[in-house]
Structures are given as structure tokens and as C-alpha cells.
Coordinates of C-alpha atoms and ligand atoms in Angstrom, one line a residue:
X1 CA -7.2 -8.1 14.5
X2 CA -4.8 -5.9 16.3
X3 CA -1.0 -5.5 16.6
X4 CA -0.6 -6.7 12.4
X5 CA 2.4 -5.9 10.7
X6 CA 2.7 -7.0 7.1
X7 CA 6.6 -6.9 6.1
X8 CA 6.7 -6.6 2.1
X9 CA 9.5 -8.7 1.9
X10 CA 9.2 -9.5 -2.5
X11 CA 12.6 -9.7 -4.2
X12 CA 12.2 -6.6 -6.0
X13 CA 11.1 -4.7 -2.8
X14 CA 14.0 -6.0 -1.2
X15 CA 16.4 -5.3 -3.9
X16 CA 15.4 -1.5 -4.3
X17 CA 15.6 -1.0 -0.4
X18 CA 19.5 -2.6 -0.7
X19 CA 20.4 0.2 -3.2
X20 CA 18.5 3.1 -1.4
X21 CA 20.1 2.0 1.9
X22 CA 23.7 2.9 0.5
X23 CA 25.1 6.2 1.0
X24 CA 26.8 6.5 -2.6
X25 CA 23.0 6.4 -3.9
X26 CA 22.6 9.6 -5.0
X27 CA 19.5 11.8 -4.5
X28 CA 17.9 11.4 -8.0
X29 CA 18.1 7.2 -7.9
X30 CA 17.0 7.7 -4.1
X31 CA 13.7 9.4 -5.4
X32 CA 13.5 7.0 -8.3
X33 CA 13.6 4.5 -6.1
X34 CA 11.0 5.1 -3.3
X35 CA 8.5 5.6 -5.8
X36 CA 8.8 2.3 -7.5
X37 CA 8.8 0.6 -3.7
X38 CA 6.1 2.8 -2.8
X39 CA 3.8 1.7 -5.8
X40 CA 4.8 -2.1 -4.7
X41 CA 3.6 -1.1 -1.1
X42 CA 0.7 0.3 -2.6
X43 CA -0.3 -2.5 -4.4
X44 CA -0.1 -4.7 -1.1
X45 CA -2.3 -2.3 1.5
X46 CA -5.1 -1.9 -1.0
X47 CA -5.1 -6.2 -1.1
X48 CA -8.1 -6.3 0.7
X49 CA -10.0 -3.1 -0.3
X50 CA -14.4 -3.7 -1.2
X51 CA -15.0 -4.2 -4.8
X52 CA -18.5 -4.3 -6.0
X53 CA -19.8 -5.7 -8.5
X54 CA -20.8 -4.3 -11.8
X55 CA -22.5 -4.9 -15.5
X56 CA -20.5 -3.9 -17.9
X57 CA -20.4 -4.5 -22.2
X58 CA -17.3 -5.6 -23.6
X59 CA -16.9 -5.4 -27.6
X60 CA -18.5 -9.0 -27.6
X61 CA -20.8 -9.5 -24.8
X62 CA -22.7 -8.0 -21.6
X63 CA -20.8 -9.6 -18.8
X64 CA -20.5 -8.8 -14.8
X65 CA -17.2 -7.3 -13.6
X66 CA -15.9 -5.8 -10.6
X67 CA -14.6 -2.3 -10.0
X68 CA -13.6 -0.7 -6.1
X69 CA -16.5 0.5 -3.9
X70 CA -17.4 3.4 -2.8
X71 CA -15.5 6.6 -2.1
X72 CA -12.2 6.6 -3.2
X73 CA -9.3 6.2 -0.8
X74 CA -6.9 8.9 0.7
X75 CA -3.8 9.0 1.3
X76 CA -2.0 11.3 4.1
X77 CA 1.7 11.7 3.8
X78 CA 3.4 12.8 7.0
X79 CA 5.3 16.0 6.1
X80 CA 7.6 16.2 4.5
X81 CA 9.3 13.1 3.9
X82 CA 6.1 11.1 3.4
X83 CA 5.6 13.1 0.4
X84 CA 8.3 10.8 -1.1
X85 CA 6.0 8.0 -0.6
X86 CA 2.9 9.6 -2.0
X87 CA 3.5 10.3 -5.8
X88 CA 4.6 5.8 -6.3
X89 CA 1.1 5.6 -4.3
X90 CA -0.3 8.0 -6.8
X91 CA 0.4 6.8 -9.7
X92 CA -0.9 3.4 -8.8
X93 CA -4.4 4.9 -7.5
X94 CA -4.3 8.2 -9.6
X95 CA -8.0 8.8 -8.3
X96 CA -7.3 9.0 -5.0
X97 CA -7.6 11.7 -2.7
X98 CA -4.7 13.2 -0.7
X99 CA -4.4 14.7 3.6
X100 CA -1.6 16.3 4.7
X101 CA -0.4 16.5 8.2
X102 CA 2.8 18.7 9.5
X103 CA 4.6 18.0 12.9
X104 CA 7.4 19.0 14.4
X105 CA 9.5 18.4 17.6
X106 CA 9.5 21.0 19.8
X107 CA 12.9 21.1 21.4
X108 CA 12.4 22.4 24.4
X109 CA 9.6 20.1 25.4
X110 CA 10.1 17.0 23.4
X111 CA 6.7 17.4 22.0
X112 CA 5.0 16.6 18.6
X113 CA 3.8 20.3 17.7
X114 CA 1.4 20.2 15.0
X115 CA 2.0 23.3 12.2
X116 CA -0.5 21.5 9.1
X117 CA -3.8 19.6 8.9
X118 CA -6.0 19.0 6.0
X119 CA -7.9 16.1 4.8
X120 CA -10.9 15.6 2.7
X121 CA -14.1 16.5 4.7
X122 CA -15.9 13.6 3.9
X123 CA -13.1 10.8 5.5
X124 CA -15.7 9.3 7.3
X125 CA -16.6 7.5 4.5
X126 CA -13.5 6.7 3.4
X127 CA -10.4 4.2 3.6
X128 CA -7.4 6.6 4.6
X129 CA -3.6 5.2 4.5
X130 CA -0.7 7.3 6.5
X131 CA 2.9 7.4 4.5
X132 CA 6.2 8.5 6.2
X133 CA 9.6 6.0 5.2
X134 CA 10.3 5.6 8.4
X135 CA 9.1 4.1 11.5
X136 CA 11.5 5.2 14.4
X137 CA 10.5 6.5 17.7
X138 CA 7.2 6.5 16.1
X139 CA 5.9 9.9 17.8
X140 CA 5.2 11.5 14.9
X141 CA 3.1 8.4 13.3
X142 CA 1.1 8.3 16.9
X143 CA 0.5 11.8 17.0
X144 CA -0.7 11.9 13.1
X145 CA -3.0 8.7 13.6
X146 CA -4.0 10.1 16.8
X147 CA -5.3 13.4 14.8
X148 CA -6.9 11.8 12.2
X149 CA -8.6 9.5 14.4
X150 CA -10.8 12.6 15.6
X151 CA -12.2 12.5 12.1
X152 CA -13.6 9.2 12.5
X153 CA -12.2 7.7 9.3
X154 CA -13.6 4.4 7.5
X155 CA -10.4 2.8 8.4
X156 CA -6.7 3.5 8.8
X157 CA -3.3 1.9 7.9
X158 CA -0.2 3.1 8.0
X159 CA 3.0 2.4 5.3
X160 CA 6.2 2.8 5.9
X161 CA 9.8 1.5 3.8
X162 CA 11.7 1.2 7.4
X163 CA 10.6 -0.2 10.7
X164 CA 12.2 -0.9 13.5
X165 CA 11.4 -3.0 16.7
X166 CA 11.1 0.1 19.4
X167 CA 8.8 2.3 16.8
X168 CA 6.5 -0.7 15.9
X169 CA 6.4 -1.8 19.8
X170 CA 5.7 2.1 20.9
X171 CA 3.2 2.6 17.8
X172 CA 1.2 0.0 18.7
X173 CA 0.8 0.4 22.4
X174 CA -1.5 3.8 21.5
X175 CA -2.8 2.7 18.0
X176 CA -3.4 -1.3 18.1
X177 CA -5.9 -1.4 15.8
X178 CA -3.8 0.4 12.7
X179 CA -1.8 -2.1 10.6
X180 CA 1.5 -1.6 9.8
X181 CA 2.6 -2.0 5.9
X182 CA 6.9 -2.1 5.8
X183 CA 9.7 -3.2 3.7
X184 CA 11.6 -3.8 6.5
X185 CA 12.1 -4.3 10.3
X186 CA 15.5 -3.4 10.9
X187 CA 17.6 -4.0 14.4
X188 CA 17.5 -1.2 16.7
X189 CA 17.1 2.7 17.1
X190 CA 20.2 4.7 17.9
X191 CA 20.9 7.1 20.8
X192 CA 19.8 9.6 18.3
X193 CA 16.9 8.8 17.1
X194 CA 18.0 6.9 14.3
X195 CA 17.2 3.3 12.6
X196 CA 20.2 1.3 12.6
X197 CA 21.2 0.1 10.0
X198 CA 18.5 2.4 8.4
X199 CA 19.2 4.6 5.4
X200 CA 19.9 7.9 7.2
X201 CA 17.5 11.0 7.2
X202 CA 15.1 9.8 4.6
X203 CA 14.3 13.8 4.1
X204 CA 17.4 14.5 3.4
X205 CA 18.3 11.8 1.3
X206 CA 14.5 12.7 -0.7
X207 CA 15.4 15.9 -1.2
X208 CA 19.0 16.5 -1.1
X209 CA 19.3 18.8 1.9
X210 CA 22.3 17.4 3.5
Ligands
URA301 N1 13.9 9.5 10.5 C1 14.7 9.3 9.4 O1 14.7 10.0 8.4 N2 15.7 8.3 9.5 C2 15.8 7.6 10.6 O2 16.6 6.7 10.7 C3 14.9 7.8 11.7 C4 14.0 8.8 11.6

């Protein structure tokens, strides 16, 4: 299927995102916060991940049970502010493996400029989801999917807390075939580059740098 979005609209997601999205939420809540969203995201784009199934003994009786297939999965959190997203993802798949990919603007030429790239070596063999809270322009979520697409991965997704219509419109012209996990699709970009109503720099409000 192509062009999917899944918005992860339950109450509790929805709640959480209210009190992140106010400025008198202070750093420490803010962090609190998108990790308990994050693990809720989590738990809806691994919904349809290959479970096989196994024979197991239970204190009573030999019975047949299933447990995930094959290699674990891996997560890549755009730097820096995906990294906000990874540890709620983490602690509800503790096992899995972790990317990292580093972009940056240049300002002169307006283009993504990557400055890190590490993933496991073996990704073709694996599921791999991309974090970053928020979908804007979406350049720097094209250009990561773009690069880890050379690496032929098992299959790709990509999470995000904030949407917004020009990001998912722009993502999904290059990278059709990647579904889009959100909490929310908000109403526009600003001249600046921001979601409106949004939350503000999500890197800033993550690590209190502002
Ligand atoms: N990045 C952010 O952190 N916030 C926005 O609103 C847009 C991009």
C-alpha cells in the first residue's frame, strides 16, 4: 500500500500531546511525556510485525506459543531530537537495536548536509523504524529515509508525535512506500518552518536549550 498514514489518535495519546503542546510545560514533564507517547506509538507500528511460532513448557503443560521472528528490529532516531523518541520505544522493545543518523541545514545552500551515519550492518534483514517528533518540511525525514534506503532494509516506517499536511504531502512524493505513524496532523507550516499550532522546537523543548 502506499501513501498510509496511521494517526494514533487514543485518549491517552491525545491527552499527553495537549499538555506537551503548552508552553508552561516545563522541560522535565516535556521529556516525561514523549516517552510515555512514544511507547504508545511504539506499541502501534510494531501491530503488524512476523511472529512465529514456538513450543514452549509452562509449569503445567507443553503448549505452542508465539514469540517475534527473526532479527530484531531497529530503531533510527533522527538527531537529536528523535532521540527523545527513542528511550519510550526502548523500553517497550528493550532488545532492539538502534541507527543513528545526523543532518543538518546548510544555510547557504538550503541543503540537508549529513554529519552522522551508523546502523547495524546486517539491516537487510531487519525491520528498521525512523523517529523525529516532528514532521514539517519533511527534508530531513526524506533525506534520512533516502540514506537508509541504500542499505536495502527489510522494511521501513517512520514515527513521528507531529504532522502536518505540507511535510506528509512532500514526504510522500519521494518515499510513498514508507508509512507514516503520528499523534497528530496539525493545520499548516509557518513562514518559518514551523508546525502551527505545533509545540515549538521539539529540541529545545527535549532538552532545555532555549
Ligand atoms: N521542528 C520543530 O522542532 N518544530 C516544528 O514546529 C517544526 C520543526
Amino acid at each position: 500500500m502506499l501513501r498510509v498514514v496511521h494517526v494514533v489518535d487514543h485518549p491517552l495519546v491525545q491527552h499527553k500531546l495537549t499538555i506537551m503542546r503548552s508552553k508552561e510545560t516545563d522541560c522535565a514533564k516535556f521529556r516525561q511525556l514523549l516517552k510515555e507517547i512514544s511507547l504508545l506509538l511504539c506499541y502501534e507500528v510494531t501491530r503488524d510485525v512476523q511472529l512465529e511460532e514456538v513450543e514452549i513448557e509452562t509449569p503445567l503443560t507443553k503448549t505452542k506459543a508465539k514469540l517475534l521472528e527473526g532479527k530484531k528490529l531497529v530503531f533510527v532516531p533522527i538527531l537529536r531530537a528523535g532521540t527523545g523518541i527513542l528511550e519510550g520505544m526502548l523500553e517497550l522493545v528493550p532488545a532492539a537495536r538502534v541507527g543513528h543518523i545526523g543532518l543538518y541545514r546548510d544555510p547557504k545552500t538550503l541543503q540537508t548536509v549529513e554529519y552522522y551515519f551508523n546502523l547495524p550492518h546486517d539491516v537487510s534483514d531487519r525491520d528498521v523504524i525512523v523517529v523525529d517528533p516532528m514532521l514539517a518540511t519533511g527534508n530531513s525525514a526524506i533525506a534520512a529515509i533516502s540514506r537508509i534506503k541504500q542499505k536495502s532494509p527489510k522494511s521501513l516506517k517512520f514515527v513521528n508525535l507531529i504532522a502536518c499536511p505540507e511535510g506528509i504531502q512532500n514526504f510522500h512524493a519521494v518515499h510513498p512506500d514508507v508509512p507514516i505513524y503520528t499523534a497528530a496532523i496539525d493545520e499548516r507550516l509557518n513562514e518559518h518552518g514551523y508546525i502551527l499550532p505545533g509545540l515549538g522546537d521539539a529540541g529545545d523543548r527535549i532538552f532545555g536549550t532555549k
